[in-house]
Amino acid sequence: MSVKPHFETVKSFADVPITDNSIETYSFLEASDGLVEMFDLFGSGVFGFVQSDLRSNINGVRGRYEARKDSSGTLEALVSSEFQEEGSSRYATACLVRLTRGLALTYKALQHMQSDRSLSLHVAIRAVPYRRDFYERLGQGASAEKLDEDLAKWLAGLDIIVRRITEFLEQGGYGRV
């Protein structure tokens, strides 16, 4: 029995609903969870800190979303409503800022690895898998072409989201990514 490629089992950032001025919170959180799950494929403790940081920040945003779904349907609404609440600690906004930083870093690393086939993360950090092993684990038996296509869509979606969130947070004075 073959296992499906990772990008067929999780929400893609490319599938997160985005309008002219908003990003849907629930789908964004689902896609972010999928990113954290991706690190599980490698079984190496090297990603433990990264996973813990991402999970903590995802949970901070999710906590606000779950507590105030009526005013948190989009990331922009979640942040705006948190800032309008008197006495709010603005914890979810701080988590979103840190999560966006982590997503931006992940995007850049994966984008560079995909665009330069000779690049190996393994050279930089010994515990990180070789590029070919990384792709094999993500692909779970799928062709390299299929994985490249799925990863390219996933990265394009992530890039759009990171840029939009960063712009919103910084222009609104909510935080610096």
PDB file of C-alpha atoms in Angstrom:
ATOM      1  CA  MET A   1       0.000   0.000   0.000  1.00  0.00           C
ATOM      2  CA  SER A   2       1.553   3.291  -1.043  1.00  0.00           C
ATOM      3  CA  VAL A   3       1.366   6.468   0.964  1.00  0.00           C
ATOM      4  CA  LYS A   4       0.102   9.640  -0.708  1.00  0.00           C
ATOM      5  CA  PRO A   5       2.540  12.500  -1.291  1.00  0.00           C
ATOM      6  CA  HIS A   6       2.560  14.994   1.569  1.00  0.00           C
ATOM      7  CA  PHE A   7       1.030  17.794  -0.488  1.00  0.00           C
ATOM      8  CA  GLU A   8      -1.979  15.591  -1.296  1.00  0.00           C
ATOM      9  CA  THR A   9      -2.694  14.959   2.384  1.00  0.00           C
ATOM     10  CA  VAL A  10      -2.634  18.493   3.781  1.00  0.00           C
ATOM     11  CA  LYS A  11      -4.234  21.845   3.035  1.00  0.00           C
ATOM     12  CA  SER A  12      -2.087  23.786   0.589  1.00  0.00           C
ATOM     13  CA  PHE A  13      -1.350  27.464   1.065  1.00  0.00           C
ATOM     14  CA  ALA A  14      -2.370  27.730  -2.604  1.00  0.00           C
ATOM     15  CA  ASP A  15      -5.913  26.715  -1.583  1.00  0.00           C
ATOM     16  CA  VAL A  16      -6.361  29.224   1.244  1.00  0.00           C
ATOM     17  CA  PRO A  17      -9.175  31.607   0.230  1.00  0.00           C
ATOM     18  CA  ILE A  18      -7.823  35.120  -0.328  1.00  0.00           C
ATOM     19  CA  THR A  19      -9.862  38.144  -1.374  1.00  0.00           C
ATOM     20  CA  ASP A  20      -8.698  41.643  -2.250  1.00  0.00           C
ATOM     21  CA  ASN A  21      -8.294  42.488   1.414  1.00  0.00           C
ATOM     22  CA  SER A  22      -8.462  39.319   3.485  1.00  0.00           C
ATOM     23  CA  ILE A  23      -7.089  35.835   4.155  1.00  0.00           C
ATOM     24  CA  GLU A  24      -9.419  33.210   5.638  1.00  0.00           C
ATOM     25  CA  THR A  25      -8.227  32.293   9.136  1.00  0.00           C
ATOM     26  CA  TYR A  26      -9.426  28.676   9.351  1.00  0.00           C
ATOM     27  CA  SER A  27      -7.861  27.586   6.049  1.00  0.00           C
ATOM     28  CA  PHE A  28      -4.653  29.460   6.850  1.00  0.00           C
ATOM     29  CA  LEU A  29      -4.386  27.583  10.152  1.00  0.00           C
ATOM     30  CA  GLU A  30      -5.015  24.258   8.380  1.00  0.00           C
ATOM     31  CA  ALA A  31      -2.255  24.971   5.858  1.00  0.00           C
ATOM     32  CA  SER A  32       0.091  26.038   8.658  1.00  0.00           C
ATOM     33  CA  ASP A  33      -0.615  22.752  10.466  1.00  0.00           C
ATOM     34  CA  GLY A  34       0.356  20.942   7.247  1.00  0.00           C
ATOM     35  CA  LEU A  35       3.699  22.721   7.245  1.00  0.00           C
ATOM     36  CA  VAL A  36       4.413  21.553  10.795  1.00  0.00           C
ATOM     37  CA  GLU A  37       3.422  17.995   9.822  1.00  0.00           C
ATOM     38  CA  MET A  38       5.887  18.136   6.927  1.00  0.00           C
ATOM     39  CA  PHE A  39       8.771  18.273   9.391  1.00  0.00           C
ATOM     40  CA  ASP A  40       7.540  15.003  10.960  1.00  0.00           C
ATOM     41  CA  LEU A  41       8.423  13.216   7.714  1.00  0.00           C
ATOM     42  CA  PHE A  42      12.110  13.597   8.432  1.00  0.00           C
ATOM     43  CA  GLY A  43      12.175  12.007  11.864  1.00  0.00           C
ATOM     44  CA  SER A  44      15.147  14.139  12.837  1.00  0.00           C
ATOM     45  CA  GLY A  45      15.188  16.151  16.023  1.00  0.00           C
ATOM     46  CA  VAL A  46      16.809  19.040  14.167  1.00  0.00           C
ATOM     47  CA  PHE A  47      13.371  20.437  13.340  1.00  0.00           C
ATOM     48  CA  GLY A  48      12.012  20.040  16.875  1.00  0.00           C
ATOM     49  CA  PHE A  49      12.607  23.655  17.869  1.00  0.00           C
ATOM     50  CA  VAL A  50      11.155  24.940  14.594  1.00  0.00           C
ATOM     51  CA  GLN A  51       8.069  22.752  14.996  1.00  0.00           C
ATOM     52  CA  SER A  52       7.593  23.816  18.601  1.00  0.00           C
ATOM     53  CA  ASP A  53       7.848  27.495  17.700  1.00  0.00           C
ATOM     54  CA  LEU A  54       5.456  27.174  14.754  1.00  0.00           C
ATOM     55  CA  ARG A  55       2.953  25.116  16.785  1.00  0.00           C
ATOM     56  CA  SER A  56       3.016  27.593  19.645  1.00  0.00           C
ATOM     57  CA  ASN A  57       2.296  30.503  17.322  1.00  0.00           C
ATOM     58  CA  ILE A  58      -0.360  28.600  15.366  1.00  0.00           C
ATOM     59  CA  ASN A  59      -2.050  27.748  18.667  1.00  0.00           C
ATOM     60  CA  GLY A  60      -1.946  31.402  19.735  1.00  0.00           C
ATOM     61  CA  VAL A  61      -3.764  32.473  16.574  1.00  0.00           C
ATOM     62  CA  ARG A  62      -6.117  29.481  16.781  1.00  0.00           C
ATOM     63  CA  GLY A  63      -6.993  30.280  20.396  1.00  0.00           C
ATOM     64  CA  ARG A  64      -8.208  33.729  19.406  1.00  0.00           C
ATOM     65  CA  TYR A  65     -10.044  32.328  16.376  1.00  0.00           C
ATOM     66  CA  GLU A  66     -11.831  29.683  18.455  1.00  0.00           C
ATOM     67  CA  ALA A  67     -12.755  32.163  21.196  1.00  0.00           C
ATOM     68  CA  ARG A  68     -14.032  34.853  18.823  1.00  0.00           C
ATOM     69  CA  LYS A  69     -15.046  33.189  15.561  1.00  0.00           C
ATOM     70  CA  ASP A  70     -17.566  35.931  14.838  1.00  0.00           C
ATOM     71  CA  SER A  71     -14.805  38.539  14.601  1.00  0.00           C
ATOM     72  CA  SER A  72     -11.935  36.339  13.439  1.00  0.00           C
ATOM     73  CA  GLY A  73     -13.038  34.856  10.121  1.00  0.00           C
ATOM     74  CA  THR A  74     -10.104  36.484   8.376  1.00  0.00           C
ATOM     75  CA  LEU A  75      -6.636  37.165   9.710  1.00  0.00           C
ATOM     76  CA  GLU A  76      -7.153  40.865   9.155  1.00  0.00           C
ATOM     77  CA  ALA A  77     -10.422  40.865  11.122  1.00  0.00           C
ATOM     78  CA  LEU A  78      -8.824  38.812  13.900  1.00  0.00           C
ATOM     79  CA  VAL A  79      -5.994  41.336  14.318  1.00  0.00           C
ATOM     80  CA  SER A  80      -8.235  44.395  13.967  1.00  0.00           C
ATOM     81  CA  SER A  81     -10.754  43.125  16.504  1.00  0.00           C
ATOM     82  CA  GLU A  82      -8.024  42.202  18.961  1.00  0.00           C
ATOM     83  CA  PHE A  83      -6.602  45.736  18.719  1.00  0.00           C
ATOM     84  CA  GLN A  84     -10.053  47.260  19.260  1.00  0.00           C
ATOM     85  CA  GLU A  85     -10.640  45.332  22.490  1.00  0.00           C
ATOM     86  CA  GLU A  86      -9.845  47.413  25.514  1.00  0.00           C
ATOM     87  CA  GLY A  87      -7.300  45.713  27.733  1.00  0.00           C
ATOM     88  CA  SER A  88      -6.439  43.079  25.144  1.00  0.00           C
ATOM     89  CA  SER A  89      -2.970  41.573  25.464  1.00  0.00           C
ATOM     90  CA  ARG A  90      -2.836  41.275  21.662  1.00  0.00           C
ATOM     91  CA  TYR A  91      -1.342  37.832  22.098  1.00  0.00           C
ATOM     92  CA  ALA A  92      -2.786  36.406  18.866  1.00  0.00           C
ATOM     93  CA  THR A  93      -1.367  39.307  16.872  1.00  0.00           C
ATOM     94  CA  ALA A  94       2.084  38.749  18.375  1.00  0.00           C
ATOM     95  CA  CYS A  95       1.759  35.047  17.515  1.00  0.00           C
ATOM     96  CA  LEU A  96       0.746  35.913  13.939  1.00  0.00           C
ATOM     97  CA  VAL A  97       3.792  38.179  13.570  1.00  0.00           C
ATOM     98  CA  ARG A  98       6.133  35.408  14.779  1.00  0.00           C
ATOM     99  CA  LEU A  99       4.347  32.772  12.692  1.00  0.00           C
ATOM    100  CA  THR A 100       4.672  34.942   9.598  1.00  0.00           C
ATOM    101  CA  ARG A 101       8.417  35.264  10.248  1.00  0.00           C
ATOM    102  CA  GLY A 102       8.692  31.479  10.474  1.00  0.00           C
ATOM    103  CA  LEU A 103       6.655  31.002   7.309  1.00  0.00           C
ATOM    104  CA  ALA A 104       8.808  33.541   5.458  1.00  0.00           C
ATOM    105  CA  LEU A 105      11.990  31.758   6.504  1.00  0.00           C
ATOM    106  CA  THR A 106      10.575  28.368   5.518  1.00  0.00           C
ATOM    107  CA  TYR A 107       9.412  29.758   2.181  1.00  0.00           C
ATOM    108  CA  LYS A 108      12.854  31.145   1.389  1.00  0.00           C
ATOM    109  CA  ALA A 109      14.666  27.925   2.305  1.00  0.00           C
ATOM    110  CA  LEU A 110      12.325  25.693   0.298  1.00  0.00           C
ATOM    111  CA  GLN A 111      12.175  28.086  -2.635  1.00  0.00           C
ATOM    112  CA  HIS A 112      15.974  28.213  -2.859  1.00  0.00           C
ATOM    113  CA  MET A 113      16.196  24.436  -2.602  1.00  0.00           C
ATOM    114  CA  GLN A 114      13.626  23.977  -5.349  1.00  0.00           C
ATOM    115  CA  SER A 115      15.150  26.532  -7.704  1.00  0.00           C
ATOM    116  CA  ASP A 116      18.745  25.288  -7.292  1.00  0.00           C
ATOM    117  CA  ARG A 117      18.773  21.523  -7.682  1.00  0.00           C
ATOM    118  CA  SER A 118      22.414  21.341  -6.606  1.00  0.00           C
ATOM    119  CA  LEU A 119      21.697  23.069  -3.298  1.00  0.00           C
ATOM    120  CA  SER A 120      21.666  20.869  -0.239  1.00  0.00           C
ATOM    121  CA  LEU A 121      20.382  21.969   3.136  1.00  0.00           C
ATOM    122  CA  HIS A 122      22.418  19.078   4.474  1.00  0.00           C
ATOM    123  CA  VAL A 123      25.625  21.007   3.848  1.00  0.00           C
ATOM    124  CA  ALA A 124      24.497  23.824   6.126  1.00  0.00           C
ATOM    125  CA  ILE A 125      23.082  21.670   8.900  1.00  0.00           C
ATOM    126  CA  ARG A 126      24.379  18.107   9.175  1.00  0.00           C
ATOM    127  CA  ALA A 127      21.162  16.708  10.673  1.00  0.00           C
ATOM    128  CA  VAL A 128      19.033  18.006   7.802  1.00  0.00           C
ATOM    129  CA  PRO A 129      18.375  15.398   5.104  1.00  0.00           C
ATOM    130  CA  TYR A 130      19.994  15.567   1.694  1.00  0.00           C
ATOM    131  CA  ARG A 131      17.856  17.243  -0.967  1.00  0.00           C
ATOM    132  CA  ARG A 132      17.055  13.961  -2.722  1.00  0.00           C
ATOM    133  CA  ASP A 133      16.033  12.363   0.611  1.00  0.00           C
ATOM    134  CA  PHE A 134      13.949  15.416   1.450  1.00  0.00           C
ATOM    135  CA  TYR A 135      12.120  15.125  -1.875  1.00  0.00           C
ATOM    136  CA  GLU A 136      11.640  11.358  -1.510  1.00  0.00           C
ATOM    137  CA  ARG A 137      10.058  11.780   1.905  1.00  0.00           C
ATOM    138  CA  LEU A 138       7.797  14.583   0.735  1.00  0.00           C
ATOM    139  CA  GLY A 139       6.843  12.729  -2.432  1.00  0.00           C
ATOM    140  CA  GLN A 140       6.145   9.367  -0.788  1.00  0.00           C
ATOM    141  CA  GLY A 141       6.725   7.636  -4.131  1.00  0.00           C
ATOM    142  CA  ALA A 142       5.299  10.327  -6.424  1.00  0.00           C
ATOM    143  CA  SER A 143       7.351  11.403  -9.413  1.00  0.00           C
ATOM    144  CA  ALA A 144       9.825  14.247  -9.026  1.00  0.00           C
ATOM    145  CA  GLU A 145       7.853  16.194 -11.633  1.00  0.00           C
ATOM    146  CA  LYS A 146       4.618  15.830  -9.653  1.00  0.00           C
ATOM    147  CA  LEU A 147       6.344  16.861  -6.447  1.00  0.00           C
ATOM    148  CA  ASP A 148       7.964  19.873  -8.142  1.00  0.00           C
ATOM    149  CA  GLU A 149       4.568  20.932  -9.481  1.00  0.00           C
ATOM    150  CA  ASP A 150       2.846  20.551  -6.099  1.00  0.00           C
ATOM    151  CA  LEU A 151       5.682  22.238  -4.228  1.00  0.00           C
ATOM    152  CA  ALA A 152       5.719  25.139  -6.697  1.00  0.00           C
ATOM    153  CA  LYS A 153       1.966  25.726  -6.168  1.00  0.00           C
ATOM    154  CA  TRP A 154       2.344  25.394  -2.389  1.00  0.00           C
ATOM    155  CA  LEU A 155       5.258  27.851  -2.368  1.00  0.00           C
ATOM    156  CA  ALA A 156       3.453  30.335  -4.628  1.00  0.00           C
ATOM    157  CA  GLY A 157       0.471  30.297  -2.262  1.00  0.00           C
ATOM    158  CA  LEU A 158       2.717  30.668   0.773  1.00  0.00           C
ATOM    159  CA  ASP A 159       4.562  33.580  -0.852  1.00  0.00           C
ATOM    160  CA  ILE A 160       1.315  35.450  -1.529  1.00  0.00           C
ATOM    161  CA  ILE A 161       0.093  34.889   2.019  1.00  0.00           C
ATOM    162  CA  VAL A 162       3.365  35.912   3.670  1.00  0.00           C
ATOM    163  CA  ARG A 163       3.533  39.083   1.580  1.00  0.00           C
ATOM    164  CA  ARG A 164      -0.103  39.984   2.288  1.00  0.00           C
ATOM    165  CA  ILE A 165       0.124  39.369   6.037  1.00  0.00           C
ATOM    166  CA  THR A 166       3.429  41.232   6.281  1.00  0.00           C
ATOM    167  CA  GLU A 167       2.036  44.222   4.419  1.00  0.00           C
ATOM    168  CA  PHE A 168      -1.147  44.278   6.515  1.00  0.00           C
ATOM    169  CA  LEU A 169       0.683  43.996   9.836  1.00  0.00           C
ATOM    170  CA  GLU A 170       3.342  46.562   9.032  1.00  0.00           C
ATOM    171  CA  GLN A 171       1.125  49.127   7.298  1.00  0.00           C
ATOM    172  CA  GLY A 172      -1.468  48.879  10.052  1.00  0.00           C
ATOM    173  CA  GLY A 173       1.118  49.320  12.785  1.00  0.00           C
ATOM    174  CA  TYR A 174       0.243  45.899  14.254  1.00  0.00           C
ATOM    175  CA  GLY A 175       3.759  44.471  14.188  1.00  0.00           C
ATOM    176  CA  ARG A 176       6.943  44.170  12.200  1.00  0.00           C
ATOM    177  CA  VAL A 177       7.662  40.857  10.503  1.00  0.00           C
TER     178      VAL A 177
END
